[in-house]
Amino acid sequence: MNRVRLISLKTLIVTVLFLFAGLFWWAGNISAPSGNEQIPTFVDTSVRCQTTSAANQNVLIVYVPIKSMASDVTNVLCDDAVVAKQYGEVATYWGNKSSDTIDFLGKGIADLILAKENLMDAFMAQTTYSYKAVVGFPSYTAFIISSKEKPKIEKQYFLDKRIGLLDYPTSRSGHILPKQMFKQLDINIDNLTITYASSHQELRELLATGSVDLISSYWQESDQALFSKNYITPISDNISGSRWFLKMQSENTDLLCAVQGRLMSLSKEQNSQYFNHVESYWQCNGQSALFVGKQK
């Protein structure tokens, strides 16, 4: 009887160990980059173009959180001679939800991605996938913006206001910072009337049409056409801007310099006063690239 129990115990231990081994193998295959990651099935929004090397099977995968930017980025990259030497196609994906950015970033799917530095840090993507910052946009200040009065950072002031925020949990000026402010003011979010928008432009439209009383966003000089600069109140300053990151698992400096040049030119053509103030992080001399950006 004791022998039977001993055999049964050993069998149980072996079975448990086998199950744990299988579980760790499964988890590892999900989390570890395979070098051939599949595009998430929920992201079916993309713009594609072929370079002059159409026979080349390599695809340069780009991700942006802004739909309006996708076509321009795709076209300028497809027209680049260096890109054409290495890729036969450029595919740019976009998504308005934070989960889209997280999926691309967390799995290292994109070769080139526009993302916020805090997300890069959260996923340790720069060390895990060798992403390098190529160009970046300036730091900015988050404001509470009204169309009729100067907002007050007081608990009672917000309780009877209709407030517009971004439905984008990783946006600092449109989501994170205003909610942190409400918490500091001891305001229960459930007691506020909040309308969520999919973009900063949509927030401005809500405010301009009177659908909300306040929005949380950044301020740009073009906003003065609709709103008064006297009716904005800062809630946080020196917020680091978004950056373009290129996956650099090899010393592909030709591609790095070509992409940086194209992104710099494209950004300076933008109508947005924020996106056309762009900073390059690499000094290219035709043979090598030297990082000249600010170290963290």
Short mmCIF file of C-alpha atoms in Angstrom, two decimals:
data_model
loop_
_atom_site.label_atom_id
_atom_site.label_comp_id
_atom_site.label_asym_id
_atom_site.label_seq_id
_atom_site.Cartn_x
_atom_site.Cartn_y
_atom_site.Cartn_z
CA MET A 1 0.00 0.00 0.00
CA ASN A 2 2.79 2.44 0.90
CA ARG A 3 4.52 1.61 -2.36
CA VAL A 4 1.36 2.35 -4.31
CA ARG A 5 0.98 5.67 -2.49
CA LEU A 6 4.63 6.51 -3.21
CA ILE A 7 4.19 5.77 -6.91
CA SER A 8 1.00 7.86 -7.01
CA LEU A 9 2.77 10.74 -5.27
CA LYS A 10 5.66 10.60 -7.73
CA THR A 11 3.22 10.49 -10.63
CA LEU A 12 1.42 13.55 -9.25
CA ILE A 13 4.67 15.48 -8.82
CA VAL A 14 5.83 14.64 -12.35
CA THR A 15 2.44 15.68 -13.75
CA VAL A 16 2.51 19.01 -11.91
CA LEU A 17 6.06 19.71 -13.03
CA PHE A 18 5.11 18.88 -16.62
CA LEU A 19 2.15 21.25 -16.47
CA PHE A 20 4.31 24.06 -15.06
CA ALA A 21 6.91 23.48 -17.75
CA GLY A 22 4.22 23.63 -20.40
CA LEU A 23 2.82 26.81 -18.89
CA PHE A 24 6.20 28.56 -18.84
CA TRP A 25 6.92 27.46 -22.42
CA TRP A 26 3.55 28.84 -23.53
CA ALA A 27 4.07 32.13 -21.68
CA GLY A 28 7.56 32.51 -23.10
CA ASN A 29 6.36 32.01 -26.65
CA ILE A 30 3.73 34.69 -26.15
CA SER A 31 5.96 37.28 -24.55
CA ALA A 32 9.25 36.72 -26.34
CA PRO A 33 9.76 38.41 -29.73
CA SER A 34 10.04 35.82 -32.48
CA GLY A 35 11.29 38.18 -35.15
CA ASN A 36 8.18 37.44 -37.22
CA GLU A 37 5.39 38.92 -35.12
CA GLN A 38 1.93 38.98 -36.66
CA ILE A 39 0.08 42.28 -36.95
CA PRO A 40 -2.77 42.36 -34.37
CA THR A 41 -6.01 41.33 -36.05
CA PHE A 42 -7.92 44.24 -34.48
CA VAL A 43 -5.73 46.76 -36.31
CA ASP A 44 -7.10 46.69 -39.85
CA THR A 45 -6.35 50.30 -40.67
CA SER A 46 -3.27 50.74 -42.81
CA VAL A 47 -1.77 52.55 -45.76
CA ARG A 48 0.63 50.69 -48.05
CA CYS A 49 2.87 51.53 -50.97
CA GLN A 50 5.57 49.79 -52.98
CA THR A 51 9.06 51.15 -53.31
CA THR A 52 11.05 50.98 -56.55
CA SER A 53 12.30 47.56 -55.41
CA ALA A 54 8.93 45.84 -55.60
CA ALA A 55 10.56 42.40 -55.90
CA ASN A 56 12.04 42.82 -52.42
CA GLN A 57 9.87 40.89 -49.94
CA ASN A 58 10.87 42.96 -46.90
CA VAL A 59 8.19 45.27 -45.48
CA LEU A 60 8.97 48.38 -43.42
CA ILE A 61 6.28 48.43 -40.72
CA VAL A 62 5.36 51.86 -39.35
CA TYR A 63 2.91 52.72 -36.57
CA VAL A 64 1.37 56.12 -35.78
CA PRO A 65 -1.42 56.98 -33.33
CA ILE A 66 -2.78 59.62 -35.71
CA LYS A 67 -4.69 58.61 -38.84
CA SER A 68 -4.04 61.88 -40.68
CA MET A 69 -0.29 61.31 -40.48
CA ALA A 70 -0.27 57.79 -41.93
CA SER A 71 -0.50 58.60 -45.64
CA ASP A 72 2.16 61.32 -45.56
CA VAL A 73 4.66 59.14 -43.68
CA THR A 74 4.08 56.20 -46.00
CA ASN A 75 4.57 58.24 -49.16
CA VAL A 76 7.77 60.01 -48.10
CA LEU A 77 9.35 56.74 -47.00
CA CYS A 78 8.38 54.94 -50.20
CA ASP A 79 10.04 57.70 -52.23
CA ASP A 80 13.34 57.36 -50.38
CA ALA A 81 16.20 55.65 -52.24
CA VAL A 82 17.77 54.17 -49.09
CA VAL A 83 14.45 52.68 -47.98
CA ALA A 84 14.01 51.21 -51.47
CA LYS A 85 17.38 49.44 -51.22
CA GLN A 86 16.23 47.58 -48.12
CA TYR A 87 12.45 47.25 -48.47
CA GLY A 88 9.97 46.51 -51.20
CA GLU A 89 6.96 47.87 -49.35
CA VAL A 90 6.05 50.34 -46.60
CA ALA A 91 3.00 49.57 -44.45
CA THR A 92 1.80 52.19 -41.98
CA TYR A 93 -0.76 51.27 -39.33
CA TRP A 94 -2.65 53.61 -37.06
CA GLY A 95 -4.96 53.29 -34.09
CA ASN A 96 -6.68 55.77 -31.80
CA LYS A 97 -6.79 53.46 -28.77
CA SER A 98 -3.93 53.16 -26.32
CA SER A 99 -4.23 49.37 -26.55
CA ASP A 100 -3.20 49.57 -30.22
CA THR A 101 0.00 51.44 -29.42
CA ILE A 102 0.72 49.12 -26.50
CA ASP A 103 0.31 46.02 -28.68
CA PHE A 104 2.70 47.30 -31.34
CA LEU A 105 5.17 48.61 -28.80
CA GLY A 106 4.99 45.80 -26.28
CA LYS A 107 5.67 43.16 -28.93
CA GLY A 108 8.18 45.19 -30.92
CA ILE A 109 6.15 44.79 -34.10
CA ALA A 110 6.89 48.17 -35.69
CA ASP A 111 10.21 49.04 -37.31
CA LEU A 112 9.37 52.73 -36.92
CA ILE A 113 6.91 54.03 -34.34
CA LEU A 114 5.69 57.38 -33.05
CA ALA A 115 5.22 57.02 -29.30
CA LYS A 116 5.54 58.80 -26.00
CA GLU A 117 8.74 58.29 -24.06
CA ASN A 118 6.88 57.19 -20.93
CA LEU A 119 5.40 54.25 -22.86
CA MET A 120 8.83 53.31 -24.19
CA ASP A 121 10.14 53.34 -20.64
CA ALA A 122 7.20 51.34 -19.29
CA PHE A 123 7.86 48.48 -21.72
CA MET A 124 11.66 48.87 -21.66
CA ALA A 125 11.34 48.80 -25.45
CA GLN A 126 14.60 50.63 -26.05
CA THR A 127 16.60 47.83 -24.45
CA THR A 128 14.32 44.91 -25.37
CA TYR A 129 13.89 45.75 -29.06
CA SER A 130 16.76 48.19 -29.62
CA TYR A 131 14.54 51.16 -30.45
CA LYS A 132 16.51 54.39 -30.94
CA ALA A 133 14.99 57.88 -30.77
CA VAL A 134 15.34 59.52 -34.19
CA VAL A 135 13.47 62.82 -33.93
CA GLY A 136 11.34 64.35 -31.20
CA PHE A 137 8.80 67.04 -30.57
CA PRO A 138 9.10 69.77 -27.93
CA SER A 139 8.00 69.67 -24.32
CA TYR A 140 4.68 71.35 -23.65
CA THR A 141 2.24 72.46 -20.94
CA ALA A 142 -1.16 70.96 -20.18
CA PHE A 143 -4.04 73.40 -19.69
CA ILE A 144 -7.65 73.46 -18.67
CA ILE A 145 -9.25 75.50 -21.45
CA SER A 146 -12.58 77.32 -21.38
CA SER A 147 -14.38 79.41 -23.97
CA LYS A 148 -16.04 81.82 -21.52
CA GLU A 149 -13.93 82.27 -18.37
CA LYS A 150 -10.57 81.56 -16.78
CA PRO A 151 -10.78 78.10 -15.17
CA LYS A 152 -10.15 77.75 -11.45
CA ILE A 153 -8.29 74.78 -10.01
CA GLU A 154 -10.78 74.30 -7.20
CA LYS A 155 -12.98 71.35 -6.28
CA GLN A 156 -16.25 73.25 -6.30
CA TYR A 157 -15.51 74.81 -9.68
CA PHE A 158 -15.45 71.47 -11.53
CA LEU A 159 -18.48 69.83 -9.94
CA ASP A 160 -21.08 71.56 -12.12
CA LYS A 161 -19.01 71.71 -15.32
CA ARG A 162 -19.18 69.55 -18.45
CA ILE A 163 -15.61 68.43 -19.07
CA GLY A 164 -14.00 67.09 -22.23
CA LEU A 165 -11.16 64.57 -21.92
CA LEU A 166 -9.40 62.24 -24.33
CA ASP A 167 -10.46 58.60 -24.49
CA TYR A 168 -6.78 57.74 -24.64
CA PRO A 169 -5.40 56.65 -21.23
CA THR A 170 -1.76 57.27 -22.22
CA SER A 171 -2.36 60.93 -23.18
CA ARG A 172 -0.90 63.07 -20.46
CA SER A 173 -2.47 66.45 -21.29
CA GLY A 174 -5.85 65.01 -22.30
CA HIS A 175 -6.30 62.20 -19.78
CA ILE A 176 -3.64 61.39 -17.17
CA LEU A 177 -2.90 64.86 -15.79
CA PRO A 178 -6.50 66.12 -15.46
CA LYS A 179 -7.48 62.91 -13.67
CA GLN A 180 -4.50 63.28 -11.36
CA MET A 181 -5.63 66.82 -10.68
CA PHE A 182 -9.16 65.67 -9.83
CA LYS A 183 -7.72 63.11 -7.42
CA GLN A 184 -5.56 65.75 -5.74
CA LEU A 185 -8.65 67.95 -5.36
CA ASP A 186 -10.45 65.00 -3.74
CA ILE A 187 -13.01 64.83 -6.55
CA ASN A 188 -14.71 61.52 -7.30
CA ILE A 189 -14.61 61.04 -11.08
CA ASP A 190 -18.09 59.52 -10.94
CA ASN A 191 -19.42 62.86 -9.74
CA LEU A 192 -18.18 64.69 -12.82
CA THR A 193 -19.88 65.08 -16.20
CA ILE A 194 -17.19 63.92 -18.61
CA THR A 195 -17.38 63.58 -22.40
CA TYR A 196 -14.59 61.60 -24.02
CA ALA A 197 -13.17 62.49 -27.44
CA SER A 198 -10.89 60.53 -29.75
CA SER A 199 -8.49 63.40 -30.53
CA HIS A 200 -7.36 66.84 -29.37
CA GLN A 201 -9.05 68.32 -32.43
CA GLU A 202 -12.35 66.71 -31.46
CA LEU A 203 -11.95 68.17 -27.95
CA ARG A 204 -11.63 71.63 -29.48
CA GLU A 205 -14.74 71.05 -31.58
CA LEU A 206 -16.71 70.03 -28.49
CA LEU A 207 -15.64 73.22 -26.71
CA ALA A 208 -16.27 75.48 -29.71
CA THR A 209 -19.80 74.11 -30.22
CA GLY A 210 -20.70 74.43 -26.55
CA SER A 211 -21.01 70.69 -26.02
CA VAL A 212 -18.64 70.97 -23.04
CA ASP A 213 -17.59 73.82 -20.75
CA LEU A 214 -13.94 72.83 -20.33
CA ILE A 215 -11.34 70.65 -21.99
CA SER A 216 -7.90 69.48 -20.95
CA SER A 217 -5.28 69.78 -23.69
CA TYR A 218 -2.17 71.64 -24.81
CA TRP A 219 -2.34 75.19 -26.19
CA GLN A 220 -1.21 76.24 -29.65
CA GLU A 221 -1.23 79.72 -31.13
CA SER A 222 -3.79 78.73 -33.77
CA ASP A 223 -6.27 78.12 -30.95
CA GLN A 224 -6.64 81.89 -30.57
CA ALA A 225 -8.86 81.87 -33.66
CA LEU A 226 -11.56 80.14 -31.57
CA PHE A 227 -10.60 80.70 -27.93
CA SER A 228 -9.03 83.34 -25.71
CA LYS A 229 -5.57 82.84 -24.22
CA ASN A 230 -6.93 84.62 -21.13
CA TYR A 231 -9.20 81.62 -20.52
CA ILE A 232 -6.59 78.90 -20.05
CA THR A 233 -5.12 77.66 -16.76
CA PRO A 234 -1.99 75.46 -16.61
CA ILE A 235 -2.13 72.18 -14.68
CA SER A 236 1.34 70.83 -15.52
CA ASP A 237 4.34 72.04 -17.50
CA ASN A 238 7.50 70.64 -19.10
CA ILE A 239 5.77 67.50 -20.39
CA SER A 240 8.08 65.61 -22.74
CA GLY A 241 6.75 65.32 -26.28
CA SER A 242 6.32 62.29 -28.51
CA ARG A 243 9.27 60.81 -30.39
CA TRP A 244 9.86 58.76 -33.48
CA PHE A 245 11.72 55.55 -32.62
CA LEU A 246 13.49 53.29 -35.15
CA LYS A 247 14.31 49.66 -34.39
CA MET A 248 18.10 49.41 -34.65
CA GLN A 249 19.05 45.78 -33.96
CA SER A 250 22.00 46.31 -36.30
CA GLU A 251 24.12 49.38 -37.09
CA ASN A 252 21.89 50.35 -40.01
CA THR A 253 22.98 54.00 -40.03
CA ASP A 254 22.06 54.54 -43.70
CA LEU A 255 18.43 53.80 -42.88
CA LEU A 256 18.61 55.81 -39.65
CA CYS A 257 19.85 58.94 -41.42
CA ALA A 258 17.43 58.54 -44.33
CA VAL A 259 14.44 58.15 -42.02
CA GLN A 260 15.53 61.09 -39.87
CA GLY A 261 15.86 63.34 -42.92
CA ARG A 262 12.46 62.37 -44.25
CA LEU A 263 10.73 62.80 -40.89
CA MET A 264 12.35 66.21 -40.34
CA SER A 265 11.17 67.46 -43.74
CA LEU A 266 7.69 66.03 -43.27
CA SER A 267 7.26 67.53 -39.78
CA LYS A 268 8.26 71.01 -40.93
CA GLU A 269 5.51 70.87 -43.57
CA GLN A 270 2.77 70.22 -41.00
CA ASN A 271 0.18 72.90 -40.28
CA SER A 272 0.27 72.10 -36.57
CA GLN A 273 2.55 74.50 -34.72
CA TYR A 274 3.43 71.66 -32.39
CA PHE A 275 4.36 69.02 -34.98
CA ASN A 276 6.43 71.38 -37.15
CA HIS A 277 8.75 72.16 -34.24
CA VAL A 278 10.87 69.03 -34.49
CA GLU A 279 14.35 68.18 -33.21
CA SER A 280 16.79 65.70 -34.75
CA TYR A 281 18.86 63.44 -32.48
CA TRP A 282 21.56 62.24 -34.88
CA GLN A 283 24.32 63.99 -36.80
CA CYS A 284 24.80 62.23 -40.12
CA ASN A 285 27.91 62.79 -42.26
CA GLY A 286 27.25 60.31 -45.05
CA GLN A 287 29.37 57.52 -43.56
CA SER A 288 28.32 57.36 -39.93
CA ALA A 289 25.82 58.75 -37.43
CA LEU A 290 26.60 60.37 -34.09
CA PHE A 291 23.94 60.71 -31.39
CA VAL A 292 23.63 64.38 -30.42
CA GLY A 293 20.35 64.27 -28.52
CA LYS A 294 20.01 64.64 -24.79
CA GLN A 295 20.86 61.55 -22.79
CA LYS A 296 18.24 60.53 -20.22
#
